[in-house]
mmCIF file of C-alpha atoms and ligand atoms in Angstrom:
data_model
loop_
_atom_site.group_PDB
_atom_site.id
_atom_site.type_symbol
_atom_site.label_atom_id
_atom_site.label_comp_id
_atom_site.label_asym_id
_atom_site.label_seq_id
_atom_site.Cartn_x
_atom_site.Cartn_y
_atom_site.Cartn_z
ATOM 1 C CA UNK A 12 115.616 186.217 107.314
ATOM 2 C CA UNK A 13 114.046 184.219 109.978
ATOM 3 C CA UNK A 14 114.566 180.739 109.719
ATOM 4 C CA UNK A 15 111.927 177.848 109.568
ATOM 5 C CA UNK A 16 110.718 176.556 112.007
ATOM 6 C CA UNK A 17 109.004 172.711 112.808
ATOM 7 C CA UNK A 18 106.652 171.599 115.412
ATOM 8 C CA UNK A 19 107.320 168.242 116.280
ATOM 9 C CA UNK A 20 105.104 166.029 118.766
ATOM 10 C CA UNK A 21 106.344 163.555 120.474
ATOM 11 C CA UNK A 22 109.707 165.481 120.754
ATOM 12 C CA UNK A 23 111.123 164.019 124.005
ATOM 13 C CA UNK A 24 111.734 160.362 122.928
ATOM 14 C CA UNK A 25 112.354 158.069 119.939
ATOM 15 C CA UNK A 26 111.548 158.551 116.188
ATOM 16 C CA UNK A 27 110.267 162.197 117.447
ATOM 17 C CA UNK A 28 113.712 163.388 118.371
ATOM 18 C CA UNK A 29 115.370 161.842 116.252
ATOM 19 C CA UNK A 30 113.266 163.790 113.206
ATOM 20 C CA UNK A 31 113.659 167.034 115.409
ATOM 21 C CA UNK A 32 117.562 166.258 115.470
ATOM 22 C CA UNK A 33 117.328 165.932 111.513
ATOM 23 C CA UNK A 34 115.208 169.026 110.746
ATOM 24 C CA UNK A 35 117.872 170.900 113.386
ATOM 25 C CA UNK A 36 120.570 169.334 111.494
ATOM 26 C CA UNK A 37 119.156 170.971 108.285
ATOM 27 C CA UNK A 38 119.101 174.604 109.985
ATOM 28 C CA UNK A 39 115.551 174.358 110.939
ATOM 29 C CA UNK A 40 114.294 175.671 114.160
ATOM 30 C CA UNK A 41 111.967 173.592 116.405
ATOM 31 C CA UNK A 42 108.959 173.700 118.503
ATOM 32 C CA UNK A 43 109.067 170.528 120.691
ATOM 33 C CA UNK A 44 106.297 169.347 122.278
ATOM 34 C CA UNK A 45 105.620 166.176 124.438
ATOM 35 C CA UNK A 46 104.218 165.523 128.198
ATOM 36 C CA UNK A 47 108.181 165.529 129.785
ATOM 37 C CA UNK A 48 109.151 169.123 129.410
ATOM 38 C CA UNK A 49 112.403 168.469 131.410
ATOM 39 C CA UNK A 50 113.696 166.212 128.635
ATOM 40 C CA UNK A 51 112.529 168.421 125.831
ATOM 41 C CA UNK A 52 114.106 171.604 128.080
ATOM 42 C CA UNK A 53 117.496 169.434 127.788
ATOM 43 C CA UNK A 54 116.808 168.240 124.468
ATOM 44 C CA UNK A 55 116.316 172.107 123.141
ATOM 45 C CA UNK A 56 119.949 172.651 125.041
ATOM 46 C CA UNK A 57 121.695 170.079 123.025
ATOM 47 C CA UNK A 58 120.288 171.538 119.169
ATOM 48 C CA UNK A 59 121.065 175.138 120.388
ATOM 49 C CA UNK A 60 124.842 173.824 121.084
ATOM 50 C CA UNK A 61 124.950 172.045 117.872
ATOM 51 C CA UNK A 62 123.224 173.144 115.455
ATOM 52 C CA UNK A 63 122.924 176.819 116.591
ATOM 53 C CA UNK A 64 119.193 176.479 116.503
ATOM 54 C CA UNK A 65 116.216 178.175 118.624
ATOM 55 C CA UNK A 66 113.767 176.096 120.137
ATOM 56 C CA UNK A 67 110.360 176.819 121.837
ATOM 57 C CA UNK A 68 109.401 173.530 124.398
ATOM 58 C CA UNK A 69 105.873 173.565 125.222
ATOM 59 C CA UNK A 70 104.745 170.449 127.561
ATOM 60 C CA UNK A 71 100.830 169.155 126.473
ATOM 61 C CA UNK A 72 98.604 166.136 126.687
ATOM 62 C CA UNK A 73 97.760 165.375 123.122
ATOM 63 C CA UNK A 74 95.178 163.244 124.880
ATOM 64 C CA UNK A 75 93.588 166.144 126.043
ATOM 65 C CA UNK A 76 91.069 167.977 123.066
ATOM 66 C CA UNK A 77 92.399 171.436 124.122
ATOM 67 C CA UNK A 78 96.066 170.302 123.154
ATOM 68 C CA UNK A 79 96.492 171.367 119.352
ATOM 69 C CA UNK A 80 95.030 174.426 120.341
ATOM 70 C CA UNK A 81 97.600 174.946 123.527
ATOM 71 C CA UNK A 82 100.583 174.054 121.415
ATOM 72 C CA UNK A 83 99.494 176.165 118.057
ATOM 73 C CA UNK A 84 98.754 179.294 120.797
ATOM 74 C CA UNK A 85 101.835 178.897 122.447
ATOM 75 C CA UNK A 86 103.807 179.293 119.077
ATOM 76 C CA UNK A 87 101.812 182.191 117.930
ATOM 77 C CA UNK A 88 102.487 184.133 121.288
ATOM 78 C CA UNK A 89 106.254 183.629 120.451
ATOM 79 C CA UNK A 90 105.833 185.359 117.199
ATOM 80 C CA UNK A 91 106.560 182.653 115.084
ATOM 81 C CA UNK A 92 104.970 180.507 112.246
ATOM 82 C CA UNK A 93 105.127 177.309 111.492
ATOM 83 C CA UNK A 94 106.449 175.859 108.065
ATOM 84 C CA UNK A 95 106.620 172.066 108.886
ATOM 85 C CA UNK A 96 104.602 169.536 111.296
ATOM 86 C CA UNK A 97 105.726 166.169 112.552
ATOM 87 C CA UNK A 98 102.605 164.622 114.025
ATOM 88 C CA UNK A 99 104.554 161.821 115.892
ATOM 89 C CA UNK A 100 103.465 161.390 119.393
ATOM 90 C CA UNK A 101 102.271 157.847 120.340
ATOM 91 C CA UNK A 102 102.053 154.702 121.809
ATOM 92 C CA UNK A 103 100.498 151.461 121.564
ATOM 93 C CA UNK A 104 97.345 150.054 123.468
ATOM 94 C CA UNK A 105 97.778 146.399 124.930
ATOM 95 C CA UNK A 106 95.151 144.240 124.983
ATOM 96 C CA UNK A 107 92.241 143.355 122.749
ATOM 97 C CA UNK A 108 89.501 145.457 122.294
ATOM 98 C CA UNK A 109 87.174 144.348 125.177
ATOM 99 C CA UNK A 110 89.563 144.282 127.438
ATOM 100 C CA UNK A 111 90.083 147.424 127.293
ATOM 101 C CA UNK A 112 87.879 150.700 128.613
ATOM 102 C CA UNK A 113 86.192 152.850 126.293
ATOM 103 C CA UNK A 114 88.126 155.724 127.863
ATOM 104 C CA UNK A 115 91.757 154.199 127.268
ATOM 105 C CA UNK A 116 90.552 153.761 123.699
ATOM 106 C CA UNK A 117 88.806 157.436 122.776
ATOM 107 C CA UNK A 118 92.235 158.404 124.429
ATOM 108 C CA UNK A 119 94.193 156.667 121.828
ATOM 109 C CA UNK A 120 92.027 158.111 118.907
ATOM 110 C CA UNK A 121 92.020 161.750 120.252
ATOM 111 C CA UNK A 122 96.215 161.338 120.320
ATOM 112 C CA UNK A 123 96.498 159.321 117.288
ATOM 113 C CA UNK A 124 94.550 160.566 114.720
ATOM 114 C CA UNK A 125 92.470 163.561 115.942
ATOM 115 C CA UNK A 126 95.221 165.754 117.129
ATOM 116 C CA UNK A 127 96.928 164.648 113.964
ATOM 117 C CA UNK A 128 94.230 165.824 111.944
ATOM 118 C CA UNK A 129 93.546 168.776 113.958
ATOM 119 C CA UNK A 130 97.216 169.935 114.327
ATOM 120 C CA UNK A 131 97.372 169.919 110.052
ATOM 121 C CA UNK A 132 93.767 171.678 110.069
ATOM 122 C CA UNK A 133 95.261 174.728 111.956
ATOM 123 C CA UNK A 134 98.828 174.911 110.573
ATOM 124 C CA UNK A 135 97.705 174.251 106.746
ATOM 125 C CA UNK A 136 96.238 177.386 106.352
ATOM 126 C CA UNK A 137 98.910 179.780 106.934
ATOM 127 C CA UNK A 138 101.477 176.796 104.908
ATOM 128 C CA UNK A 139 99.117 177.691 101.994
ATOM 129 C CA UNK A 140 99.600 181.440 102.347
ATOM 130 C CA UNK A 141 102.945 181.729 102.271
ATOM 131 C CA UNK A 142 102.999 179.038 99.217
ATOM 132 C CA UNK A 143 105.474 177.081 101.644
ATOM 133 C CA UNK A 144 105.454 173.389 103.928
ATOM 134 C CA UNK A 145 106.102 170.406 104.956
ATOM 135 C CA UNK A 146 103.973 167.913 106.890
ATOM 136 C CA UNK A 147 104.902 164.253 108.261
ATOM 137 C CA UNK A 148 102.674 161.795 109.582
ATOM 138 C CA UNK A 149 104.361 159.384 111.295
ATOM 139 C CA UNK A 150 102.169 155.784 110.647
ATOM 140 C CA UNK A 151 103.624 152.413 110.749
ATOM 141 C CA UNK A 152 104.374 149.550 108.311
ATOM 142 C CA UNK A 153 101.021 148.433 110.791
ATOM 143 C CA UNK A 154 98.986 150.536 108.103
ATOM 144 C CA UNK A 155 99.942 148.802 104.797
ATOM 145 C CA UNK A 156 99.294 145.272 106.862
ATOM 146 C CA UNK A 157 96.199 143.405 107.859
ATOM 147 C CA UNK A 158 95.048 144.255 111.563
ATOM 148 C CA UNK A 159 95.387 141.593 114.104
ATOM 149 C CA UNK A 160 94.028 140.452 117.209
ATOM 150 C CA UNK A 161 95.037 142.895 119.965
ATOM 151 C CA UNK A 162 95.972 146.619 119.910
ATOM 152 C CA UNK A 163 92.953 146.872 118.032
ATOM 153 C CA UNK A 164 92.657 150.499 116.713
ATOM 154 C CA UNK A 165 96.708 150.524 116.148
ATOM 155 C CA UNK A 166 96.365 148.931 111.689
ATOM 156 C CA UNK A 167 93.276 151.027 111.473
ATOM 157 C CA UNK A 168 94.314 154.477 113.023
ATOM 158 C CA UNK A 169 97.870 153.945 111.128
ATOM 159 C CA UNK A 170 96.210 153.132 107.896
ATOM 160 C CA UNK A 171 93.706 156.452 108.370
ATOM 161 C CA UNK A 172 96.951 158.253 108.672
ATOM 162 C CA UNK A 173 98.448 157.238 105.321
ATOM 163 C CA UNK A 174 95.390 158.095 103.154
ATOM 164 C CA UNK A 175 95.110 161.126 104.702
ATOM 165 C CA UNK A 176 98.559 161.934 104.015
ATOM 166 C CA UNK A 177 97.947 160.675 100.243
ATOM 167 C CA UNK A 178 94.606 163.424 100.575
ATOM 168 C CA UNK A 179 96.678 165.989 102.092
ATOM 169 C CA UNK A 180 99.658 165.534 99.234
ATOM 170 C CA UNK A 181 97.073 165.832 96.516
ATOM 171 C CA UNK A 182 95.652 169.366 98.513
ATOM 172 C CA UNK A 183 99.225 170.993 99.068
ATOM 173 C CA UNK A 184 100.647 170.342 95.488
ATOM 174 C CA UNK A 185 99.180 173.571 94.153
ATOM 175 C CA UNK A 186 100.589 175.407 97.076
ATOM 176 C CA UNK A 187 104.264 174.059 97.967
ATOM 177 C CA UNK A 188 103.018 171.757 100.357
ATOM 178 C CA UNK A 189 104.545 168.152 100.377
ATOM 179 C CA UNK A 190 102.773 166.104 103.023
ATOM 180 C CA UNK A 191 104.429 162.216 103.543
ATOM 181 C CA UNK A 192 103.153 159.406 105.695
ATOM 182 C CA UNK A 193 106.000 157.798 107.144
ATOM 183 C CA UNK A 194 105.524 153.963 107.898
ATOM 184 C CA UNK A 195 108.258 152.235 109.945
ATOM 185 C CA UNK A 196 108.637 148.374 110.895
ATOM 186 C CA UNK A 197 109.935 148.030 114.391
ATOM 187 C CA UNK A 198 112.069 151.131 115.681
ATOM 188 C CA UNK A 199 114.156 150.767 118.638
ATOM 189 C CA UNK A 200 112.464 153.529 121.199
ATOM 190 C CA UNK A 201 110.737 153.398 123.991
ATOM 191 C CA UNK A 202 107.614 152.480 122.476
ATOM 192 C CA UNK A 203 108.089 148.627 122.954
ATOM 193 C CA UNK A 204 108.305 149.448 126.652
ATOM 194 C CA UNK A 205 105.656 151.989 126.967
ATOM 195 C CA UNK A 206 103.267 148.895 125.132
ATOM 196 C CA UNK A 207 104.468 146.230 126.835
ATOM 197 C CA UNK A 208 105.680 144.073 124.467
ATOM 198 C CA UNK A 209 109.114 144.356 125.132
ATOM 199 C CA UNK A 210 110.074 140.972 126.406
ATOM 200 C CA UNK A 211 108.196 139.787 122.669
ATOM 201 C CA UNK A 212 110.077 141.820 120.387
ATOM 202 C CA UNK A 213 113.045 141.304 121.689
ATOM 203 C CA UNK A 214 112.965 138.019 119.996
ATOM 204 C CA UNK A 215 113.206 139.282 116.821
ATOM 205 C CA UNK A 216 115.962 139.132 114.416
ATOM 206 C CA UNK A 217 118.542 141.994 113.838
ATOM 207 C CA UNK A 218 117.118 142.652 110.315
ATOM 208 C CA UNK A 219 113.669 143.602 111.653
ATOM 209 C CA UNK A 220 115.430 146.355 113.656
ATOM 210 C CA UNK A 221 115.325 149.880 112.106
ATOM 211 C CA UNK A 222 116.970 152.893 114.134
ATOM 212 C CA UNK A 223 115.238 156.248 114.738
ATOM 213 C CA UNK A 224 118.005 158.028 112.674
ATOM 214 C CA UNK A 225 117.812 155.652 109.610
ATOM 215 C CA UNK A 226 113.512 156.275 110.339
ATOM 216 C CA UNK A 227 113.909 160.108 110.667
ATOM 217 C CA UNK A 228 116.228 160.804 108.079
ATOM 218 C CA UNK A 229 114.222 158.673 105.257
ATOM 219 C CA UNK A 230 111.418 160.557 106.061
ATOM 220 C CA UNK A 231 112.540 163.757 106.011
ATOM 221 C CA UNK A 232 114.551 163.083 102.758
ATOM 222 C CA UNK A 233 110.768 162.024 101.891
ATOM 223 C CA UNK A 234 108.975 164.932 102.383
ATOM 224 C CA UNK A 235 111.796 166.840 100.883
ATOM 225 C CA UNK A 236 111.133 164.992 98.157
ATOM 226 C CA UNK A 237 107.390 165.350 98.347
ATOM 227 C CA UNK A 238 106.890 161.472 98.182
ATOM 228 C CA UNK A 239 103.498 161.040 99.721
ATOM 229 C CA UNK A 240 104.083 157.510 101.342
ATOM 230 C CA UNK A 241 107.865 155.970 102.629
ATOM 231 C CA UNK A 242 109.154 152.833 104.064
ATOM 232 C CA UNK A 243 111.968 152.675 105.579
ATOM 233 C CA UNK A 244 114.393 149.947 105.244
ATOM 234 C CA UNK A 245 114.649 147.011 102.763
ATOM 235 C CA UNK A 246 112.642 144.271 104.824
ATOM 236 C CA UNK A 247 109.634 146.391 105.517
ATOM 237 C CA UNK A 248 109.761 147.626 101.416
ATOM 238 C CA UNK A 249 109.592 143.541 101.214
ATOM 239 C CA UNK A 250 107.326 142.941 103.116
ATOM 240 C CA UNK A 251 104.817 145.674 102.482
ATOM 241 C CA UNK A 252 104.967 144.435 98.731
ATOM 242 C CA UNK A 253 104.889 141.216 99.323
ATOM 243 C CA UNK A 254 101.125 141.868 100.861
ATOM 244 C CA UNK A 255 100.011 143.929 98.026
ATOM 245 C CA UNK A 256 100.368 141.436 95.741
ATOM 246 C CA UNK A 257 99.080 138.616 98.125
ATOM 247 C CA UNK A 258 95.600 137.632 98.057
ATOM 248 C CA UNK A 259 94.079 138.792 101.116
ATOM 249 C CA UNK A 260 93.376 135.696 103.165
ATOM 250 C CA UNK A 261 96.924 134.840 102.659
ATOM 251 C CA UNK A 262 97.869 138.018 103.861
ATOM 252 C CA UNK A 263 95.617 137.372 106.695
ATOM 253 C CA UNK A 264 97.220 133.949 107.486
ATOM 254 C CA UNK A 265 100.368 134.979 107.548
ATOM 255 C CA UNK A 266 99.303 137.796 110.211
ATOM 256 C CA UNK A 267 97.789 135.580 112.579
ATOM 257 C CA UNK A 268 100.852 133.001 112.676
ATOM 258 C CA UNK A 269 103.492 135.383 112.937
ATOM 259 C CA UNK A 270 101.123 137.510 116.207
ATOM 260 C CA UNK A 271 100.767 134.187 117.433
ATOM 261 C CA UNK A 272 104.732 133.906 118.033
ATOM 262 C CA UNK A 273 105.246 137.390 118.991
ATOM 263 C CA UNK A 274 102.528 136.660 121.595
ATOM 264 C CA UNK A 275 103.718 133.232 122.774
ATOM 265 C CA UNK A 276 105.103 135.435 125.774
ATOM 266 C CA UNK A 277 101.899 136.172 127.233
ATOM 267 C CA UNK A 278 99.846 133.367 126.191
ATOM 268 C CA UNK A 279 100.364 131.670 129.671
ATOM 269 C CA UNK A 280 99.153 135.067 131.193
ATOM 270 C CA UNK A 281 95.847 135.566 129.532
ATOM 271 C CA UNK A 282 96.736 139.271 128.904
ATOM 272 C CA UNK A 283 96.449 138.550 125.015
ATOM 273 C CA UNK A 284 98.317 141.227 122.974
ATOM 274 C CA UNK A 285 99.926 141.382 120.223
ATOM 275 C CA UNK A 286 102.547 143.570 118.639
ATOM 276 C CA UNK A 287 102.526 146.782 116.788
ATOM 277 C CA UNK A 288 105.188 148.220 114.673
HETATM 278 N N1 NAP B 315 109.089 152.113 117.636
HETATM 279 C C1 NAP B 315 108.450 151.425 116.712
HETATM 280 O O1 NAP B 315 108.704 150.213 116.534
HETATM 281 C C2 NAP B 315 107.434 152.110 115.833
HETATM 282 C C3 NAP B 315 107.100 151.487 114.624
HETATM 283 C C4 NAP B 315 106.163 152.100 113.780
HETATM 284 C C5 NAP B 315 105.592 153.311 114.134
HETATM 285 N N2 NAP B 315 105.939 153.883 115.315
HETATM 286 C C6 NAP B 315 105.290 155.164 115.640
HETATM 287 O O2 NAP B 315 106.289 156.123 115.880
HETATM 288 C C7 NAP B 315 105.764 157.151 116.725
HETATM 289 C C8 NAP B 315 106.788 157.474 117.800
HETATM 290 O O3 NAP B 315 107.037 156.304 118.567
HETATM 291 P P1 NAP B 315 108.479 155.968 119.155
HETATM 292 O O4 NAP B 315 108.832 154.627 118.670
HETATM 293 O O5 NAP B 315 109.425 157.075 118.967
HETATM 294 O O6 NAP B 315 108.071 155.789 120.708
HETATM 295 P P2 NAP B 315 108.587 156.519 122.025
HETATM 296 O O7 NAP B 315 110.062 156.491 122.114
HETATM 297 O O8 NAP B 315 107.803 155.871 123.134
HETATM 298 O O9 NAP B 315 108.101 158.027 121.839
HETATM 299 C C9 NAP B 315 106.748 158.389 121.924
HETATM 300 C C10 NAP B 315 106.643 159.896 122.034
HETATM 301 O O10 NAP B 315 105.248 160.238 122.092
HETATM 302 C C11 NAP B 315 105.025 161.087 123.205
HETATM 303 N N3 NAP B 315 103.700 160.868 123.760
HETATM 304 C C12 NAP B 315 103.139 159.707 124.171
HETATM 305 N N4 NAP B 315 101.932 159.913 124.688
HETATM 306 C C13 NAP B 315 101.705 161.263 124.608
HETATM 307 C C14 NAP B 315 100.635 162.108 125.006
HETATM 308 N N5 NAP B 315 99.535 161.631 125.622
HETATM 309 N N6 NAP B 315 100.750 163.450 124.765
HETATM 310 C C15 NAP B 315 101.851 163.959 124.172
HETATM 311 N N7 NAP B 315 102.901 163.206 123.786
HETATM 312 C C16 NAP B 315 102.830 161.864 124.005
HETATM 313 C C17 NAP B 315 106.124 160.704 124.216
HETATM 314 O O11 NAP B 315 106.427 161.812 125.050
HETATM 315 P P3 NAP B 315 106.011 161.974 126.595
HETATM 316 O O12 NAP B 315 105.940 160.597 127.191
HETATM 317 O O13 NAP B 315 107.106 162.825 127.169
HETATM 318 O O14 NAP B 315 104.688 162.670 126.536
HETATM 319 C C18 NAP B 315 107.292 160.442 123.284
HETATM 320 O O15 NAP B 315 107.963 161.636 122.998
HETATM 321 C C19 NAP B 315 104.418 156.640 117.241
HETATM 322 O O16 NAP B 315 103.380 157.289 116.540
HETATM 323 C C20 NAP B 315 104.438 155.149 116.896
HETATM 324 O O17 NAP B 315 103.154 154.636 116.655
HETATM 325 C C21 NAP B 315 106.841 153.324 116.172
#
């Protein structure tokens, strides 16, 4: 029997690999995809000697609207289908919304939620066929929170991604599809440096630190599971709770005096943004 196989964006750095490494680590084969093909080449070197897994490594743009298309094509022409999707590949946007170009921020919706979306839309079909998959959307801790002044589409785009998961759990019951948004709080990765806020997040304390194996492996035990929303990590269950039960100006209070000591950093500099988990 062939085995499964999961397409995982983002593959080459971070929470990505790390979910690849746990899917490999549970005899799945993977289709990596992410802009560095050289790391995902190595990457798909290291599962094969460890796992015994096959990998396909197909480099794309997910900023680009042909992308989903490129990567889903790509998978087909190797004869194989796809059973699971991790929709991972991101980054953060510095900077608040007018200081920003319209073009760096349709950029940042076409990679974070419309190649989600579209990436489900064309793999969903043939999970509903064969009665068998498993999606995860990887959101943030950023979606169950109020937005905040900078990195302005980051709350919204993350929150989007959790009710569609919710929709897309509700659709795939009746065919053996679990679908589970996966919210971490602050993940070390790349990400921080990628977004520039680095040098503010390193200020944090230990217990705001999750790793991407503690993030991967909670959400794939998740979607195993088929439980449509996880947080990772006793802090961020805190938290999260802690602002459904607040009233929301609280909530909102409490968000603009804790980005206005991440930010203290760049204050002086006028660049003006804040953090996202
Ligand atoms: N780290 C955190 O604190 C944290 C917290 C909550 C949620 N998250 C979410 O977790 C996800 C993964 O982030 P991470 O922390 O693992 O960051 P990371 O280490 O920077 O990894 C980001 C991944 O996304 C890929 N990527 C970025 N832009 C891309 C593009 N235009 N096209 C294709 N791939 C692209 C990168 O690959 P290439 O550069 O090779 O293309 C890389 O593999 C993101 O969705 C992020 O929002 C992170």
């Amino acid at each position: 029997m062939t085995r499964r196989l999961v397409l995982v964006t983002g593959a080459s750095s971070g929470i990505g690999k790390a979910l690849a490494r746990e899917f490999a680590a549970n005899g799945w084969d993977l289709a990596l995809t992410a802009r560095r093909e050289d790391r995902l080449i190595e990457f798909a070197e290291e599962m094969k000697a460890q796992y015994g897994v096959d990998s396909l490594t197909i480099a794309a743009d997910l900023s680009k609207s042909s992308a989903p298309k490129k990567i889903i094509d790509a998978i087909a022409a190797a004869d194989r289908q796809i059973d699971g999707l991790v929709n991972n590949a991101g980054y953060g946007l510095p900077g608040t919304f007018t200081e920003t170009s319209w073009k760096q921020q349709s950029d940042f919706i076409q990679l974070m939620l419309t190649s989600y979306a579209e990436l489900v839309h064309r793999v969903m079909p043939g999970m509903e066929e064969r009665g068998y998959g498993r999606i995860i959307n990887v959101a943030s801790v950023a979606g169950l929170m109020p937005g905040s002044r900078g990195h302005t589409l980051y709350a919204g785009v993350k929150a989007a991604l959790i009710k569609f998961s919710q929709s897309l759990y509700f659709e795939g019951k009746a065919h053996g599809i679990h679908s589970t948004a996966l919210c971490p709080g602050f993940t070390y990765s790349e990400f921080h440096d990628v977004n520039e806020t680095r040098s503010m997040v390193s200020k944090l304390p230990n217990f705001w630190w999750l790793t991407a194996e503690q993030v991967a492996m909670a959400g794939f035990n998740a979607v195993q599971r088929n439980q449509p929303v996880v947080v990772p990590g006793l802090w961020y269950k805190f938290l999260t709770g802690l602002n459904q039960i607040l009233p929301n100006d609280a909530s909102m209070w409490l968000m603009s005096r804790n980005s206005g000591s991440f930010r203290q950093g760049e204050a002086d500099t006028g660049k003006g943004a804040k953090t996202a988990a």
